[in-house]
Amino acid sequence: MAQSYFDLEMASASAKARGRGALARAIALCIVLSNFFSDCSLPSTSKLVHAKYVEGKIVRSATLDKDTLLASLKTCLNGLTTEDAKKRLKEHGSNVLSTKMARRWYNILWNAFWHPFNIILLVLATISGATSDRSTLFVMCLMVVLSVGVRFYQEFKSSRAASRLSELVRDRAAVIRRENVSSIDSVEVEINQEDVVPGDLVILRTGDLIPGDVRILTSNNLLVRQSALTGESIAVEKYSDIIERESTPLLDLKNVCFMGTSVESGGALGVVISTGDKTYISTIAAYLARRTPINAFQKGVRRVSYLLICFMVAMVPIVIVISGLSTHNWGNSALFGISVAVGLTPEMLPMIVNANLARGALVMARKKCIVKTLDSVQNMGAMDILCTDKTGTLTIDRVAMVQYMNCEGICKDHVLEYAYLNAYFQTGLRNLIDEAILTFGEVLSGYRKVVDPSKYKFVAELPFDFVRRRMSVILEVDDLNSNSELKSQEDVEHSVKSSISWKRCILVTKGALEEMLGVCSSVQDTEGRVPMTPEYRKKLLSMGEELNADGLRLVAVATKELKRKHKQATFTLSPAPVHDKLSKVSNGQHKYKYIEEKDMVFSGILTFQDPPKESAKEAIETLERKGVAVKVLTGDALPIALKICKDVGIATDVVITGPELTLLDSDEFLSTVRQATILAKLTPDQKLKVVEALKVGNHTVGFLGDGINDSLALKAADVGISVDSATSVAKDAADIILLEKDLTVLVAGVTRGRVTHGNTIKYIKMAASSNFGNVFSIVIASAWLPFDPMKPIQILTQNLLYDFSQASIPWDMMDPEYLETPNQWSARGIATFMICMGPISSIFDITTFVILWFHYGIRAKERQAEFQTAWFLEGLLTQTLVIHMLRTRKIPFFQRTAAVPVVISSLLIVLIGLAIPYTPLGKTEKMVHPKASYYYFLAATVVTYICLVQFAKMVYIRVFKRWL
């Protein structure tokens, strides 16, 4: 509802600008009310306009110089006044995302109720009630209640709406405020993030959540983790000394931080550009608020439902006309036609389908897959394309050090030692690279001593910054022999075990390869120290490009011996200028420039990657063997994605990046995304478009992701899959939650989904073919007999018994061959199955009519009860037992046997059916005891029917190349 107020505000403001405020307010109010009752937010056009407006505002802010930006936001470096902040809070509203995704209980109930067969049953129940047929009325209403109840309970219990985004802004924020306009002095105050307004100057420190879309004014080694938006596992650098171009992609802006991201290290002073519903993340929330697009399962059920309804609408009038012409009692013929409509309606379809899905959800829960929406169980099995992110799915979701080498590519311990010392002694917040170095060094030292930090003493530190792109530590060395690579030529002549132990200081630096090469004048190779020539520099850069092409991140290491006089260092640390407000950010820690960070000795290179999971390759092979094409959609760089995909066995022949996709027209876009297996550097909107493009045609598309940047695609996919450790945005947009972010868990879910899909199709084909055969039999009987071939209550009883015999199908098994490939919904396939297999039962119905008419002489209306009882038994037994013929493409009982619950339910229904004529229920329905000789004919009919169905099945499979 809060989003609707936002819609009203936007529409009203626009109308006032045109001078038609009153009329526009009325129109806007109608739109809001319509959106409220339909439980959706902005129309798609409004969403697009809103998104373009938000993105355009952010980009424009990034292209302005600081003074112009502050002026446009009507603020200054002294911050807003308290009074001004209150006015802006009232004007712009609280800094929360007003889009609420929680589906109300009555929406879930309505969706559970709104099924074509439920409506048909209620219509027929109403007609039955009007004709005083209370038993039929009761049974039909019970079917509807059971069907709706099963679906409502499961979805109400497990499904939550698409996003609780307000959780992202519940922390505190440090802002700069002043008492009044005339006040010069400003103070730092902490407020709730909900109270942050556009124009506020915010102070960002390590661990802070960004309280809005923020333009950076001054910064100090600012690293921002925005993997939830971009998918990149490494924090990105943000700094103020840059003016972006309008062509820069939104998420690549270096001077803007986005709401929902967080500060990993460093600090900054920034000005808030936008808050709440006008932030970038709100454009994602607005999309998630709309109704979930119809998925493959819903499309399939809808087509099948319409097929059966059309068939019923076409055949029932024919039955009424033929019966009326034969009996000349049009009133009874109309009632008989209604009962036929009941018989033709698979009234248990919604209940059995929902029970089947609920059964699948329970089994998947035991396999660590939590199902939120029941349809997704079947869609998981029908899925033939899986789009997945890279980080945490194919990889272990943490940066790990791969190798260390000198300039010749040879593993040398001194390279690791210097990198370890740099990470160990730094005083700032350790990033993922530092942690990876320390972990690698500690593991290796567990086998052989590589690093001994106790021989060193920390002297000073030069923090990382994005101009130098490196960081250094100055260490005092107790024993020069522990660093033999640093010795001068005369020192090398001494033995490593000599007793030399004078004090010296060394500078140990690590950073980006190109920047490190710029401060090195020599190289430590295998033979010793040699000059850094242009050829050598070119060789090292080429080595770096090759390693990058393998998807590895690089860090270079260099060292330098510093001279000392009288135990005091001669090196100089000079502070770099920063904005005075930034002293509040860094707690007195200044950014330094080190005047002697030059003429260093290049030691070597370390490589890092987020390594693939051990189980990923086997899981992908299994998925592809099962007919599921795997595509990687990632916001990370292409070389890194290529390396990981090669390692896990994903084809890399056709790859493309997001910027390249933007240059394609619609036809080229569709063709490219279908062929490509790796799509890198994608924005959230591009992931959405890729998923929608892949759904074109008869494809069921799944998407596995865990970040905010994945939520749009999760919503659009036929089955959205997330993990328990994902952001709340992604989890709530998903249909299925994996308790482990592992493709192995997904494979188990796919298998169970195919069992569920197969059992659903099994029931629909059985019910459709059986009902189709019954129509032919009823039409022929109506034209032949001078009385109704069966009473309406008998038709309903037979139908219910048959349906109850199929109620155990959710516990049935599927042929292993069926589980090896995805199977899509096909109304045409169901129609073909119905037309080919249905009339077989009519052959035996007609045979029964002939025997009863000629052999037993049942021709008069006075003996109709005997005829009706005999046909009731024959129809029930053939329908019930043929389940075992239709459930598998193999020979039943010999090659494939149904699950125990199916066998038991079939036998039980057969026994109940045979007993009914001898019970009070049989008397109530005007049944009589069949002649003893009829049971011999009945047994022969059942056996012959089963054999003919098996023969027809073999022919059908040969012709159409499939069964279920």
Coordinates of N, CA and C in Angstrom, one line a residue, residues 97 101 160-170 228 281 288 372 706-708 711 714 722-734 737:
L97 N 12.4 1.5 1.8 CA 11.7 1.0 0.5 C 10.3 0.6 0.8
M101 N 6.3 -6.8 -0.2 CA 6.1 -8.0 -1.1 C 5.1 -9.0 -0.4
R160 N 6.7 -16.6 1.2 CA 6.7 -15.2 1.6 C 6.9 -14.4 0.4
A161 N 6.5 -13.2 0.4 CA 6.6 -12.4 -0.8 C 8.0 -12.0 -1.2
A162 N 8.1 -11.3 -2.3 CA 9.4 -11.2 -2.9 C 10.5 -10.4 -2.2
S163 N 10.2 -9.5 -1.3 CA 11.3 -8.8 -0.7 C 11.0 -8.1 0.6
R164 N 11.9 -8.3 1.6 CA 11.9 -7.5 2.9 C 13.0 -6.5 2.8
L165 N 13.0 -5.7 1.8 CA 14.2 -4.8 1.6 C 14.4 -3.8 2.7
S166 N 13.4 -3.5 3.5 CA 13.6 -2.6 4.5 C 14.6 -3.0 5.6
E167 N 14.9 -4.3 5.6 CA 16.0 -4.8 6.5 C 17.3 -4.2 6.2
L168 N 17.5 -3.7 5.0 CA 18.8 -3.2 4.6 C 19.1 -1.8 5.2
V169 N 18.1 -1.2 5.8 CA 18.3 0.2 6.3 C 17.8 0.3 7.7
R170 N 18.1 -0.6 8.5 CA 17.7 -0.5 9.9 C 18.9 -0.1 10.8
A228 N 26.4 -8.0 -3.9 CA 24.9 -8.2 -3.9 C 24.3 -7.6 -5.1
I281 N 18.2 0.7 -5.9 CA 17.7 -0.6 -5.4 C 16.2 -0.6 -5.5
L288 N 10.0 -6.4 -8.5 CA 9.6 -7.5 -7.7 C 8.2 -7.4 -7.2
K372 N 8.8 -23.0 -1.7 CA 8.0 -21.9 -1.3 C 6.7 -21.9 -2.1
D706 N 21.9 -15.6 -5.7 CA 21.8 -15.3 -4.2 C 21.9 -13.8 -3.9
G707 N 22.1 -12.9 -4.9 CA 22.3 -11.5 -4.6 C 21.1 -10.6 -5.1
I708 N 21.2 -9.4 -4.7 CA 20.2 -8.4 -5.1 C 20.2 -8.4 -6.6
S711 N 17.9 -10.9 -8.2 CA 16.4 -11.0 -7.8 C 15.5 -10.8 -9.0
L714 N 15.5 -14.0 -10.9 CA 14.8 -15.0 -10.1 C 13.3 -14.9 -10.2
S722 N 17.3 -20.0 -4.9 CA 18.2 -19.3 -4.1 C 18.7 -20.2 -3.0
V723 N 19.5 -19.6 -2.1 CA 20.1 -20.4 -1.0 C 19.8 -19.7 0.3
D724 N 20.0 -20.5 1.4 CA 19.7 -20.0 2.7 C 20.5 -18.8 3.1
S725 N 21.8 -18.7 2.6 CA 22.7 -17.7 2.9 C 22.6 -16.5 2.0
A726 N 21.6 -16.5 1.1 CA 21.5 -15.4 0.2 C 20.9 -14.1 0.9
T727 N 20.9 -13.0 0.1 CA 20.3 -11.8 0.6 C 18.8 -12.0 0.7
S728 N 18.2 -11.3 1.6 CA 16.7 -11.5 1.8 C 16.0 -11.1 0.6
V729 N 16.5 -10.2 -0.3 CA 15.9 -9.9 -1.5 C 15.8 -11.1 -2.4
A730 N 16.9 -11.8 -2.6 CA 17.0 -13.0 -3.5 C 16.1 -14.1 -2.9
K731 N 16.2 -14.4 -1.6 CA 15.4 -15.5 -1.0 C 13.9 -15.3 -1.2
D732 N 13.5 -14.1 -1.0 CA 12.0 -13.8 -1.1 C 11.5 -13.8 -2.5
A733 N 12.4 -13.5 -3.5 CA 12.0 -13.6 -4.9 C 12.0 -15.0 -5.4
A734 N 12.7 -15.9 -4.8 CA 12.9 -17.3 -5.3 C 11.7 -18.1 -4.9
I737 N 14.4 -22.7 -2.0 CA 15.6 -22.3 -1.3 C 16.4 -23.5 -1.0

